[in-house]
Short mmCIF file of C-alpha atoms in Angstrom, two decimals:
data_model
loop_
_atom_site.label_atom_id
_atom_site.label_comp_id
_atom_site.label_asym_id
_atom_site.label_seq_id
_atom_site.Cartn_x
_atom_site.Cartn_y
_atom_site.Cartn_z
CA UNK A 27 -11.89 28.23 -35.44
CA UNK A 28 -13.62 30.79 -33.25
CA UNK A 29 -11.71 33.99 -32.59
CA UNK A 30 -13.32 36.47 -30.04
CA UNK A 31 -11.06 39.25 -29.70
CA UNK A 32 -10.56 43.21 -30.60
CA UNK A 33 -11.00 44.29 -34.29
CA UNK A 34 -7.54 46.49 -35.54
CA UNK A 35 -8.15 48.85 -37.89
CA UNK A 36 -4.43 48.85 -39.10
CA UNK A 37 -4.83 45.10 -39.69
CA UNK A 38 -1.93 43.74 -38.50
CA UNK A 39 -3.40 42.77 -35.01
CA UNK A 40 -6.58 41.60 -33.39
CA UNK A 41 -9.34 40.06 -35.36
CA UNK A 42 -7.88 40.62 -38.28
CA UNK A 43 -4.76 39.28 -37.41
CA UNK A 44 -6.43 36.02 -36.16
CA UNK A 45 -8.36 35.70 -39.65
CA UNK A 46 -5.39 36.10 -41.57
CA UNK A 47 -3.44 32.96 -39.81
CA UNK A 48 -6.53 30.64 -39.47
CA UNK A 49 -6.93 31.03 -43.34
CA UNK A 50 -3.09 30.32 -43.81
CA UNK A 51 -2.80 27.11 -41.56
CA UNK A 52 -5.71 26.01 -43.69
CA UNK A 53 -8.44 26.69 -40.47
CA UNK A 54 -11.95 28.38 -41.44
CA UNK A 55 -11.93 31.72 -39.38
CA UNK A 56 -15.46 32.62 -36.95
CA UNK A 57 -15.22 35.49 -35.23
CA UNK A 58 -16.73 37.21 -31.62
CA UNK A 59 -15.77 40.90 -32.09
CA UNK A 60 -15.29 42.33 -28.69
CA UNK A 61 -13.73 45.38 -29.20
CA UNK A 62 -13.54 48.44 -31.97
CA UNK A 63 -10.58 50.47 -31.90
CA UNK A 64 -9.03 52.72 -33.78
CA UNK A 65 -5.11 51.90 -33.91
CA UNK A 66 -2.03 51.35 -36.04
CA UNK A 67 1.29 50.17 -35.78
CA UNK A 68 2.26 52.94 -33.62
CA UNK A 69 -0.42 52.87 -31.34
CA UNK A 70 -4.37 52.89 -30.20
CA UNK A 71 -5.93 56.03 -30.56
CA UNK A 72 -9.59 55.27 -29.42
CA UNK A 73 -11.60 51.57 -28.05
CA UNK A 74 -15.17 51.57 -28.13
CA UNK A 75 -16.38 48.09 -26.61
CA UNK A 76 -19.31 45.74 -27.59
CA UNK A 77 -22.02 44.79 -25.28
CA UNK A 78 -21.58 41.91 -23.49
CA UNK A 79 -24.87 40.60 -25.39
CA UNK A 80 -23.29 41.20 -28.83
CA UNK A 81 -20.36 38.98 -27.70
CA UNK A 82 -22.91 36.34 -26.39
CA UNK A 83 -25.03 36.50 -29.46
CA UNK A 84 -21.59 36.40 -32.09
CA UNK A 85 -20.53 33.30 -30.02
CA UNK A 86 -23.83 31.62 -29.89
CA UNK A 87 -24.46 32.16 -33.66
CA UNK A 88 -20.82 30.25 -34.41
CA UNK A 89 -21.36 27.70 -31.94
CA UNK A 90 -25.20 27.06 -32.73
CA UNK A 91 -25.03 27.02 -36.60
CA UNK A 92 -21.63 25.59 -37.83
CA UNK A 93 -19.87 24.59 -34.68
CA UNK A 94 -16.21 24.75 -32.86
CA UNK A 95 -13.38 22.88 -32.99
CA UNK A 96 -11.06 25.55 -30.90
CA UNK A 97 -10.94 28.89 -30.14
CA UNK A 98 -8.48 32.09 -29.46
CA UNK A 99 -9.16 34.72 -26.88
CA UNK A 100 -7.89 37.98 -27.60
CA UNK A 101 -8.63 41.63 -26.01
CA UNK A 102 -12.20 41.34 -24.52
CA UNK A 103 -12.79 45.19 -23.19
CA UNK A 104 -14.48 44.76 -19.90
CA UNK A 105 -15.29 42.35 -17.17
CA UNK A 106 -18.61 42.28 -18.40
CA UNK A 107 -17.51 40.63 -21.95
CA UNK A 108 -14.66 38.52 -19.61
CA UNK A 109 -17.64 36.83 -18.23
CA UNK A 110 -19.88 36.01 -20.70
CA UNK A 111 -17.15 34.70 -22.75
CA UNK A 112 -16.09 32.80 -19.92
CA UNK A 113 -19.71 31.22 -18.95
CA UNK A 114 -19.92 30.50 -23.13
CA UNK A 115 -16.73 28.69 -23.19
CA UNK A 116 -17.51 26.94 -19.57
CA UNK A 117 -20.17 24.80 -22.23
CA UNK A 118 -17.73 23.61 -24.55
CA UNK A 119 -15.20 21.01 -24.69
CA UNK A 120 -12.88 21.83 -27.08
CA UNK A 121 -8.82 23.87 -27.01
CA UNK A 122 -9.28 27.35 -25.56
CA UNK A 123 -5.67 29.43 -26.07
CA UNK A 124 -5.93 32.58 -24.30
CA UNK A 125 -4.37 35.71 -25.16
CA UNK A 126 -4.49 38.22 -21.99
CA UNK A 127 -3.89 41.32 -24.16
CA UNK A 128 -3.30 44.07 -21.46
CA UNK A 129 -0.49 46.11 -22.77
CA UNK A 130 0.54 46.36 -26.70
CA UNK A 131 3.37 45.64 -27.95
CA UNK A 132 3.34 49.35 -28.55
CA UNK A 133 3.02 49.99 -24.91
CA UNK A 134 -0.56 50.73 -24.97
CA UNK A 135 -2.53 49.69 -21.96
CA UNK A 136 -5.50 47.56 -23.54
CA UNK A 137 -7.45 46.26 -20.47
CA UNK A 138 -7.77 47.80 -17.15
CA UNK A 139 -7.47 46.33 -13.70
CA UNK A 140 -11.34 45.40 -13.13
CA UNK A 141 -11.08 43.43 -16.65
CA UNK A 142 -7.62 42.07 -15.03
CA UNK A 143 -9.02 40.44 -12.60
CA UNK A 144 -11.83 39.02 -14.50
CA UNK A 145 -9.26 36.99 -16.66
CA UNK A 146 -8.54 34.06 -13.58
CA UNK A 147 -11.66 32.21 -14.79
CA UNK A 148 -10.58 32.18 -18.16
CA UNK A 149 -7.09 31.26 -17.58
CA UNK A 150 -8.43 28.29 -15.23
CA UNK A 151 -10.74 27.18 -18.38
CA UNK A 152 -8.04 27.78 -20.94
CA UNK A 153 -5.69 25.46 -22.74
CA UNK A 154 -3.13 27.21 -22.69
CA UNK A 155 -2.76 31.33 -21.84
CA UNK A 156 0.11 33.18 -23.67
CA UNK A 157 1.39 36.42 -21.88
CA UNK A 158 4.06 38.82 -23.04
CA UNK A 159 6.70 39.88 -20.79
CA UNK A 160 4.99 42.48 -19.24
CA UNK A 161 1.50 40.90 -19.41
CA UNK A 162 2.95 38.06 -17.39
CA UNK A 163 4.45 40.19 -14.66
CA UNK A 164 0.40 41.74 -14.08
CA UNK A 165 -0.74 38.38 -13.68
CA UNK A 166 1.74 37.47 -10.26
CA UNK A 167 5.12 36.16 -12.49
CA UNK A 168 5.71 33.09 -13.11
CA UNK A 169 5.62 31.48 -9.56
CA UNK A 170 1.76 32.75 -9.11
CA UNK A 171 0.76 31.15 -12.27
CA UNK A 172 2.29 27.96 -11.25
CA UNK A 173 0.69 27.93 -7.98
CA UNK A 174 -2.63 28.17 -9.82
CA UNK A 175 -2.30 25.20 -11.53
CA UNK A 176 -2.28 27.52 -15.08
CA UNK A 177 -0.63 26.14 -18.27
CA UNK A 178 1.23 29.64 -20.04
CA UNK A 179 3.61 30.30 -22.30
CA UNK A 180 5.93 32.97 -21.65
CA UNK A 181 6.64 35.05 -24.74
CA UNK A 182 10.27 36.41 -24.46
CA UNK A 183 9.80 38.96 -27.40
CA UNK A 184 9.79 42.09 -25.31
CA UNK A 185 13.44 40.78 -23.55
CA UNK A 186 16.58 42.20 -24.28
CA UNK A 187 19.44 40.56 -25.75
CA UNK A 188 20.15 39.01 -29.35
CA UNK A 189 18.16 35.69 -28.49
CA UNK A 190 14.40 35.06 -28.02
CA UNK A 191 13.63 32.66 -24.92
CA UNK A 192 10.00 31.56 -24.80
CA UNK A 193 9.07 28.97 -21.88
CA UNK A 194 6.10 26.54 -22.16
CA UNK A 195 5.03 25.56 -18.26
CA UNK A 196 2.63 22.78 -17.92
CA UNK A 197 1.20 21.86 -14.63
CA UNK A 198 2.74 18.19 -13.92
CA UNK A 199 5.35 18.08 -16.53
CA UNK A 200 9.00 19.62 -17.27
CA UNK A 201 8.83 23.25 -19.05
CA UNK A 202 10.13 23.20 -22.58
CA UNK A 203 12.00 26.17 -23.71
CA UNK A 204 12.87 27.29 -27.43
CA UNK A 205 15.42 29.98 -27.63
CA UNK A 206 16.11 31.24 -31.24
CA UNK A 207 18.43 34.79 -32.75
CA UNK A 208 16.45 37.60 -32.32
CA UNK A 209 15.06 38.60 -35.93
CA UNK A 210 15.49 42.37 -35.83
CA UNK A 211 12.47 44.01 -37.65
CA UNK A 212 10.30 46.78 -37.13
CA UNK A 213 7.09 44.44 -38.72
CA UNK A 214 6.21 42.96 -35.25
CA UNK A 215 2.91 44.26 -34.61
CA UNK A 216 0.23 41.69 -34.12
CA UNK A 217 2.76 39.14 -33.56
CA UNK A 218 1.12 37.79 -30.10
CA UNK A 219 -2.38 38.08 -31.79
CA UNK A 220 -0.86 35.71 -34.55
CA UNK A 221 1.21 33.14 -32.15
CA UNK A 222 -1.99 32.59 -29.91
CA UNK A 223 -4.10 32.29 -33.16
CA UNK A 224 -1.63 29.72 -35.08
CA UNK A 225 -1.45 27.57 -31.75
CA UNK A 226 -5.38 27.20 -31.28
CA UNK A 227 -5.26 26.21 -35.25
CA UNK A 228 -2.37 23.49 -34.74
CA UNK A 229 -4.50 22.07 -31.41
CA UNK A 230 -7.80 22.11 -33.16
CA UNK A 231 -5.33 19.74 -36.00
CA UNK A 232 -5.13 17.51 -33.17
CA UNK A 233 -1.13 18.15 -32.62
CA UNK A 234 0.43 18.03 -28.88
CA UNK A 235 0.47 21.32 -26.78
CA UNK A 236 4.19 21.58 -27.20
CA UNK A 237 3.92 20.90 -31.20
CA UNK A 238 1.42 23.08 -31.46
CA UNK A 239 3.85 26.00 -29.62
CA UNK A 240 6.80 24.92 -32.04
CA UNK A 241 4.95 24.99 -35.02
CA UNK A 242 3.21 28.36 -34.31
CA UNK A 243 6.43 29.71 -33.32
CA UNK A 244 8.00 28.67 -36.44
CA UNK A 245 5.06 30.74 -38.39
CA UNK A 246 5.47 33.65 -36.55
CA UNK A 247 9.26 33.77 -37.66
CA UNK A 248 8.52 33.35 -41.12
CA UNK A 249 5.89 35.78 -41.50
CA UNK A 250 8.80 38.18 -39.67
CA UNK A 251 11.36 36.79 -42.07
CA UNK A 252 8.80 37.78 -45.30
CA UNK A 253 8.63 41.45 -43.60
CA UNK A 254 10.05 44.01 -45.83
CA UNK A 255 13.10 45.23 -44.54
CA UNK A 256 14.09 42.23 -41.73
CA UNK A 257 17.64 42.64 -40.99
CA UNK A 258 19.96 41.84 -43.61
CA UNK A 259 22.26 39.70 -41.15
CA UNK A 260 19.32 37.58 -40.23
CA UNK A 261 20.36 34.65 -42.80
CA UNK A 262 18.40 32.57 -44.26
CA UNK A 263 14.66 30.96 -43.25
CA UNK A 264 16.46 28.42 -42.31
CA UNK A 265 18.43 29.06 -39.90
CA UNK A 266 15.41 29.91 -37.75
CA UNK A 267 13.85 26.40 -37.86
CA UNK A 268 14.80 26.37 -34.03
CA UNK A 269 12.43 24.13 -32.14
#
């Protein structure tokens, strides 16, 4: 499993994130580091990008030496990096999920419009790309996306209301939609980093888009569920096993 995304210092997001969830659902975690920055769960304080030749090089050394099965893409930092990811991955046949980290959960703005645009090859190339509310609003809504042929899933975390609606849209076929009780928390940093991560795991297992969604989605609960402090009215695990 080759990651190539932003490395969190706090450790609940980014490259450390990915690691963490590859290791769990039994994947061996490469990474492509894109990105320093300096951030917590309250916010980014300071990115410093990597060359674009660093990324290259990272990639090439995974790829070259002990190979890919799938891969995540996470923040990438500039166009420059967008590209060369995107002319790396262009080689290889194998799941690509795409994470288009612009704006944190946190509200931080993590990619700027130039690096924007640069994400339309790699959604084209991509499996499957996995916007947030907002994220998914910067890239056209959801009629632009369809009009482009992209497959996304559209995270419904960042909603209001007491449910979670996330919609899986797949050129050709009927979208499948999971809606599940909101778990209320305040341990949900990282949780995109870790969805996109689990479902690039499940599709390098060989499982179905769709059961790769479900079963990530079901991870992402639990790990909110094990949080300290989830809200006491939540229930059981359990009850959450919504697919």
């Amino acid at each position: 499993m080759l990651s190539i995304a932003g490395s969190d210092s706090g450790g609940g997001a980014g490259i450390q994130a990915d690691i963490k969830t590859i290791t769990m659902l039994g994947g061996y975690a490469m990474t492509a580091v894109t990105v320093l920055t300096a951030q917590d769960t309250r916010g980014v304080t300071m990115v410093e990008p990597a060359s674009s030749a660093m990324v290259a090089a990272q990639i090439d050394a995974c790829v070259g030496d002990l190979g890919v099965d799938a891969v995540k893409i996470g923040m990438l930092g500039s166009p420059a990096i967008a590209a060369v990811v995107a002319e790396r991955l262009e080689r290889l046949s194998v799941p690509v999920v795409f994470d288009p980290v612009m704006i944190a959960t946190s509200g931080a703005a993590l990619a700027d419009a130039d690096t924007v645009a640069a994400f339309e090859r790699l959604m084209a190339l991509a499996t499957l790309t996995t916007p947030n509310i907002p994220e998914l609003v910067a890239l056209g809504g959801e009629a632009a996306l369809r009009a482009r042929g992209i497959a996304w899933l559209g995270k419904g975390g960042d909603a209001e209301g007491p449910d979670v609606t996330d919609r899986l849209a797949v050129p050709g076929a009927d979208d499948v939609v999971w809606t599940a009780p909101r778990i209320h928390t305040r341990h949900n940093h990282g949780t995109g980093c870790t969805l996109s991560s689990a479902i690039a795991t499940h599709l390098a297992r060989g499982l179905s888009l769709a059961d790769a969604v479900a079963e990530a989605r079901l991870f992402v609960r639990a790990a909110l569920l094990a949080a300290p402090g989830f809200g006491a009215g939540n229930g059981p695990l359990g009850h959450f096993a919504v697919r």
